[in-house]
Coordinates of C-alpha atoms in Angstrom, one line a residue:
M1 CA 0.0 0.0 0.0
A2 CA 1.3 3.5 -0.9
F3 CA 1.8 6.0 1.9
G4 CA -1.6 7.3 3.2
A5 CA -3.6 5.5 0.6
A6 CA -7.3 6.1 1.1
V7 CA -10.3 7.4 -0.8
A8 CA -10.5 11.1 -0.4
P9 CA -14.0 12.3 0.8
T10 CA -16.2 14.3 -1.5
A11 CA -18.0 17.5 -0.4
S12 CA -21.2 15.6 0.1
Q13 CA -19.5 13.2 2.5
L14 CA -18.4 16.1 4.8
Q15 CA -21.0 15.3 7.4
G16 CA -21.4 13.6 10.8
S17 CA -20.5 14.6 14.3
C18 CA -20.5 13.1 17.7
T19 CA -23.8 14.8 18.5
N20 CA -25.8 12.8 15.9
G21 CA -24.0 9.5 16.2
T22 CA -22.5 9.4 12.7
A23 CA -18.9 8.1 13.0
A24 CA -16.2 10.4 11.8
S25 CA -13.3 8.9 13.7
C26 CA -10.2 6.9 12.8
A27 CA -11.3 3.9 14.8
P28 CA -14.8 2.8 15.8
N29 CA -14.2 3.1 19.6
D30 CA -12.6 6.5 19.6
H31 CA -14.2 8.8 22.1
C32 CA -15.7 12.1 20.8
V33 CA -14.9 15.0 23.2
Q34 CA -18.0 17.1 23.9
S35 CA -18.1 20.9 23.5
A36 CA -15.0 21.1 21.2
G37 CA -15.8 24.6 20.0
N38 CA -17.4 26.4 17.1
D39 CA -14.5 27.0 14.7
G40 CA -11.3 25.4 13.6
I41 CA -9.2 23.5 16.2
S42 CA -5.7 24.8 16.1
S43 CA -4.0 22.6 18.7
V44 CA -4.5 19.9 21.3
I45 CA -2.1 19.2 24.1
W46 CA -2.0 16.9 27.2
G47 CA -0.9 17.8 30.7
P48 CA 2.6 16.5 31.7
N49 CA 1.4 14.7 34.9
A50 CA -2.3 14.0 34.4
N51 CA -4.7 13.4 31.6
H52 CA -5.8 17.0 31.3
L53 CA -6.6 17.7 27.6
V54 CA -6.4 21.3 26.4
S55 CA -7.5 22.6 23.0
T56 CA -7.1 26.0 21.3
N57 CA -9.7 27.2 18.8
W58 CA -10.2 29.9 16.2
D59 CA -13.4 30.9 18.1
G60 CA -11.1 32.4 20.8
G61 CA -11.6 29.6 23.3
V62 CA -9.0 27.6 25.4
R63 CA -10.8 24.5 26.7
C64 CA -9.9 21.9 29.3
W65 CA -11.2 18.4 29.8
E66 CA -10.3 15.7 32.4
V67 CA -9.9 12.4 30.4
Q68 CA -10.5 9.1 32.2
E69 CA -9.5 5.7 30.9
Q70 CA -10.4 2.3 32.2
N71 CA -9.8 -1.0 30.4
G72 CA -9.5 0.9 27.1
Q73 CA -12.7 2.8 27.6
V74 CA -12.3 6.6 27.4
R75 CA -14.4 9.4 28.8
A76 CA -13.6 13.2 28.6
L77 CA -15.3 15.4 31.1
P78 CA -15.5 19.2 30.3
K79 CA -13.8 21.1 33.2
A80 CA -13.4 24.7 32.2
Q81 CA -13.0 27.3 29.4
V82 CA -11.4 30.7 29.0
N83 CA -11.4 33.1 26.1
H84 CA -8.9 35.4 24.6
E85 CA -9.8 39.1 24.5
N86 CA -12.5 39.9 21.9
N87 CA -12.7 36.1 21.1
S88 CA -9.5 36.5 19.0
P89 CA -8.4 33.2 17.4
V90 CA -6.1 31.2 19.7
L91 CA -3.3 29.4 17.7
D92 CA -1.3 27.4 20.3
S93 CA -0.8 26.5 23.9
C94 CA 1.5 24.7 26.3
F95 CA 1.6 23.5 29.9
S96 CA 4.0 24.5 32.7
A97 CA 6.2 21.7 33.9
D98 CA 4.0 20.9 36.8
G99 CA 0.8 20.9 34.7
S100 CA -0.9 23.6 36.8
T101 CA -0.8 26.4 34.3
V102 CA -1.6 26.8 30.6
F103 CA 0.0 29.4 28.4
S104 CA -1.7 30.4 25.2
V105 CA -1.1 32.7 22.2
G106 CA -2.9 33.9 19.2
A107 CA -4.2 36.7 17.0
D108 CA -4.6 39.2 19.8
N109 CA -0.7 39.4 19.8
A110 CA -0.7 38.3 23.5
V111 CA 0.9 35.7 25.6
R112 CA -1.6 34.6 28.2
M113 CA -1.5 32.6 31.4
W114 CA -4.3 30.5 32.8
Q115 CA -3.9 28.8 36.2
L116 CA -6.2 25.7 36.0
G117 CA -8.9 25.7 38.7
Q118 CA -9.1 29.5 38.8
T119 CA -11.5 31.8 36.9
P120 CA -9.7 34.9 35.6
P121 CA -11.5 38.3 35.5
N122 CA -14.0 38.5 32.6
N123 CA -12.9 34.9 31.9
V124 CA -9.9 36.3 29.9
P125 CA -6.5 34.7 30.9
Q126 CA -3.9 37.1 32.3
Q127 CA -1.6 38.7 29.7
I128 CA 2.1 38.2 30.5
G129 CA 3.6 39.2 27.2
S130 CA 3.0 40.6 23.7
H131 CA 4.3 40.7 20.1
D132 CA 3.8 43.3 17.3
Q133 CA 1.9 40.7 15.2
P134 CA 0.0 37.5 15.9
I135 CA 1.8 34.8 17.8
K136 CA 1.9 31.4 16.2
S137 CA 3.6 29.2 18.8
V138 CA 4.4 28.9 22.4
A139 CA 6.6 26.5 24.4
F140 CA 7.6 26.1 28.1
L141 CA 11.3 25.7 28.8
P142 CA 11.7 23.3 31.8
A143 CA 15.3 24.1 32.5
T144 CA 14.7 27.8 33.2
N145 CA 10.9 27.9 33.8
L146 CA 10.6 30.5 31.0
I147 CA 7.9 30.7 28.3
C148 CA 9.0 31.2 24.7
S149 CA 6.7 32.7 22.1
G150 CA 7.3 32.8 18.3
G151 CA 5.4 35.4 16.3
W152 CA 4.7 36.6 12.8
D153 CA 6.8 39.6 13.7
K154 CA 9.9 37.4 13.2
M155 CA 10.7 37.4 16.9
L156 CA 11.3 34.8 19.6
K157 CA 10.6 36.3 23.0
F158 CA 11.3 34.7 26.4
W159 CA 9.1 35.5 29.3
D160 CA 9.2 35.2 33.1
A161 CA 5.5 35.2 34.1
R162 CA 6.4 37.4 37.1
Q163 CA 7.8 40.2 34.9
P164 CA 6.1 42.5 32.3
N165 CA 9.0 42.7 29.9
P166 CA 10.7 39.8 28.1
V167 CA 13.8 38.6 29.7
G168 CA 15.3 37.9 26.3
T169 CA 14.6 38.2 22.5
L170 CA 16.0 36.5 19.4
Q171 CA 15.5 37.6 15.8
L172 CA 14.2 35.0 13.4
P173 CA 14.9 35.1 9.7
E174 CA 11.2 35.0 8.9
K175 CA 7.7 34.5 10.4
C176 CA 7.5 31.6 13.0
Y177 CA 5.3 28.8 11.7
D178 CA 5.9 26.2 14.4
M179 CA 8.2 25.4 17.3
D180 CA 8.8 22.6 19.8
V181 CA 10.8 22.0 22.9
R182 CA 12.1 18.8 24.4
D183 CA 14.4 19.1 27.4
S184 CA 17.3 21.3 26.2
L185 CA 16.5 21.2 22.5
M186 CA 14.2 23.8 20.9
V187 CA 13.5 23.7 17.2
V188 CA 11.8 26.5 15.2
A189 CA 10.4 26.3 11.6
T190 CA 9.8 29.6 9.9
A191 CA 8.7 31.0 6.5
G192 CA 11.3 30.8 3.8
R193 CA 12.0 27.1 4.8
H194 CA 14.4 28.1 7.6
I195 CA 14.9 25.8 10.5
I196 CA 16.8 26.9 13.6
S197 CA 17.7 24.7 16.6
Y198 CA 18.6 26.1 20.0
N199 CA 20.2 24.8 23.2
V200 CA 17.8 26.1 26.0
Q201 CA 19.5 24.4 28.9
G202 CA 20.4 27.9 30.2
Q203 CA 20.5 31.1 28.3
P204 CA 19.2 30.1 24.8
Q205 CA 22.0 29.6 22.3
E206 CA 21.6 29.0 18.6
H207 CA 22.9 25.5 17.8
Q208 CA 22.2 25.1 14.1
R209 CA 20.5 27.0 11.3
K210 CA 19.7 25.3 8.0
E211 CA 17.4 25.2 5.1
S212 CA 14.6 22.6 5.4
P213 CA 15.3 19.4 3.6
L214 CA 11.8 19.7 2.1
K215 CA 11.2 21.7 -1.1
F216 CA 8.0 23.4 0.0
Q217 CA 6.7 25.5 3.0
S218 CA 7.2 24.0 6.4
R219 CA 3.9 23.3 8.3
C220 CA 5.0 21.6 11.5
I221 CA 8.0 20.5 13.5
A222 CA 8.6 18.2 16.5
A223 CA 11.8 17.4 18.5
F224 CA 12.8 13.8 19.0
P225 CA 12.2 12.6 22.6
D226 CA 15.9 11.8 22.9
T227 CA 16.7 15.4 21.7
T228 CA 19.1 14.2 18.9
G229 CA 17.0 15.8 16.2
Y230 CA 13.6 16.7 14.8
A231 CA 10.9 15.8 12.3
V232 CA 9.5 18.5 10.0
G233 CA 6.4 18.3 7.9
S234 CA 5.5 20.4 4.8
I235 CA 2.5 21.3 2.7
E236 CA 3.7 18.9 0.0
G237 CA 2.9 15.7 1.9
R238 CA 6.5 15.0 3.0
V239 CA 8.3 14.6 6.3
G240 CA 12.0 15.2 6.9
I241 CA 13.9 13.4 9.7
H242 CA 17.0 15.4 10.6
Y243 CA 19.7 14.8 13.3
V244 CA 21.3 17.8 15.0
T245 CA 23.8 15.6 16.8
K246 CA 25.6 12.6 15.2
V247 CA 24.1 9.2 16.1
H248 CA 26.0 6.1 15.1
G249 CA 24.2 4.3 12.3
K250 CA 21.6 7.1 11.8
E251 CA 21.4 9.4 8.8
S252 CA 18.9 12.2 8.0
F253 CA 16.3 11.4 5.4
A254 CA 12.9 12.4 4.0
F255 CA 9.9 10.4 2.9
K256 CA 6.5 11.0 1.2
C257 CA 3.2 10.6 3.1
H258 CA -0.4 11.9 3.0
R259 CA -0.8 11.5 -0.7
Q260 CA -3.5 9.8 -2.7
D261 CA -2.8 9.2 -6.4
T262 CA -2.0 12.6 -7.8
N263 CA -3.4 14.5 -4.8
V264 CA -0.9 15.9 -2.3
Y265 CA -2.0 16.9 1.2
P266 CA -0.3 19.0 3.9
V267 CA 1.2 17.3 6.9
N268 CA -0.6 19.3 9.6
D269 CA 1.0 18.0 12.7
I270 CA 3.7 15.6 14.0
C271 CA 3.8 14.3 17.5
F272 CA 6.2 11.8 19.2
H273 CA 5.4 8.9 21.6
R274 CA 7.7 9.5 24.6
G275 CA 8.1 5.9 25.5
Y276 CA 9.0 4.4 22.1
G277 CA 10.3 7.4 20.1
T278 CA 7.8 6.5 17.4
F279 CA 5.6 9.2 16.0
A280 CA 2.3 10.2 14.4
T281 CA 1.5 12.4 11.5
V282 CA -1.9 13.8 10.6
G283 CA -2.9 15.5 7.4
G284 CA -5.3 17.2 5.1
D285 CA -6.3 13.8 3.7
G286 CA -8.0 13.0 7.0
I287 CA -5.6 10.2 7.8
V288 CA -3.6 9.4 11.0
N289 CA -0.3 7.5 10.4
F290 CA 2.0 6.0 13.1
W291 CA 5.6 5.7 12.0
D292 CA 9.0 4.3 13.2
K293 CA 11.8 6.5 12.0
D294 CA 14.6 4.2 13.3
N295 CA 13.4 1.2 11.3
K296 CA 11.9 3.4 8.5
Q297 CA 8.5 1.9 8.4
R298 CA 4.9 2.8 8.9
L299 CA 3.4 1.0 11.9
K300 CA -0.2 1.8 11.4
G301 CA -2.3 3.6 8.8
F302 CA -5.9 4.4 9.9
P303 CA -8.8 4.8 7.5
A304 CA -9.5 8.3 6.3
I305 CA -12.1 10.2 8.1
H306 CA -14.6 12.7 6.6
R307 CA -12.6 15.8 7.4
T308 CA -9.1 17.1 7.5
I309 CA -7.1 16.5 10.7
S310 CA -5.6 19.7 12.0
C311 CA -3.6 18.7 15.1
A312 CA -2.8 15.8 17.4
S313 CA -1.0 14.8 20.6
F314 CA 0.0 11.7 22.6
N315 CA -0.5 11.9 26.4
A316 CA 2.5 11.5 28.7
Q317 CA 1.8 7.8 29.3
G318 CA 1.4 7.2 25.6
N319 CA -1.8 5.2 25.8
L320 CA -4.1 8.0 24.6
F321 CA -3.9 9.9 21.3
A322 CA -6.0 13.0 20.8
Y323 CA -6.7 14.5 17.3
G324 CA -8.6 17.5 16.1
S325 CA -11.0 17.1 13.1
S326 CA -11.8 20.4 11.4
Y327 CA -11.1 22.2 8.1
D328 CA -7.5 23.3 7.7
W329 CA -8.2 25.9 4.9
S330 CA -5.5 24.2 2.8
K331 CA -7.9 24.5 -0.2
G332 CA -9.1 28.0 0.6
S333 CA -12.6 29.3 1.4
S334 CA -14.1 27.8 -1.8
Q335 CA -13.8 24.3 -0.4
Y336 CA -15.2 25.1 3.1
A337 CA -18.5 23.3 3.8
P338 CA -20.6 25.5 6.1
G339 CA -21.9 23.5 9.1
T340 CA -19.0 21.1 9.1
P341 CA -18.5 20.0 12.7
N342 CA -15.2 20.7 14.6
E343 CA -14.5 17.7 16.7
I344 CA -11.8 16.3 19.0
W345 CA -11.4 12.5 19.3
V346 CA -9.4 10.5 21.8
H347 CA -8.0 7.1 20.6
Y348 CA -6.9 4.4 23.0
V349 CA -3.5 3.4 21.7
L350 CA -2.7 -0.3 21.6
D351 CA 0.9 -1.3 22.1
E352 CA 0.9 -3.2 18.9
E353 CA 0.0 0.0 17.0
I354 CA 2.8 2.2 18.2
K355 CA 5.6 -0.2 19.3
P356 CA 8.5 -0.6 16.9
K357 CA 8.3 -3.9 15.0
G358 CA 11.9 -4.4 13.8
K359 CA 13.9 -3.6 10.8
K360 CA 12.6 -3.5 7.2
S361 CA 14.5 -2.6 4.1
S362 CA 12.3 0.3 3.0
Y363 CA 10.1 3.0 4.4
R364 CA 6.7 1.4 3.6

């Protein structure tokens, strides 16, 4: 089977939601999260120490659920919601190291802080930082307890939540499109196909700056759990695996995915499984794939759902996988189907789906 092979849905098939019982999930028993929002889902993340699921949404909402799992049965309980000022679109969020606080960024040019369990004034999270243009990505640096934000103003800014001004800034070559932090490694993908890696163990230091190994615009980036490199996805249905430190027997490479015949779909998100170092990609074709980069093989390809998948995340334990199902605007406004639901699903991950299976001769 070719990478991501599945029948692409037609406009008339863009229907179904968890509210009417019509399945639109990757697997029959995936749990549909209630109250997922009224517009596109821009990110889903899990708490580092508990199964708290947080989403950001173009409707201005930051939502939190407590997810329970027992014997493979999953249930998500809505806990709270806050909104950015004037319901400005929220584009990304991250947790503090202890899981007590959520930091979010978006089109209001603000870095905001929400302490879970508390209701902020006017239900708007406290602003702790700002950029001159919308902020695309945010990450928490565990070594220094700083928050890093990357904006369309071509700036990285570092924030101490107790101070009104940034404690540091770094100029980017272009607009920030995505960023990720894993321990001491931070990777940033920008417009112009630039990728910059930083050592953030102490004061952030640029480690490497290179052109993306992919020929088209970067869409997402994720650091390896062992911090030896990163995976970058592009709008052309391709993923690049790149090592920032030399690993014996490992070389950087790229592979095609999320393609169907002559149709090429964007890779909208990449997320790693902490335990096995395997990873998932989700795309504009409505497909979830699980991959093993070390043995260069696809572990699991799920059937296509009726909508594009915009974002995804594994929980800390690695047994739960959340993914957001909503239009990604990759085909513009002409292909948007009004009334299309925006859903979040949680998949119970079987070990056999995500565990490496051994070496193969090719990436298939």
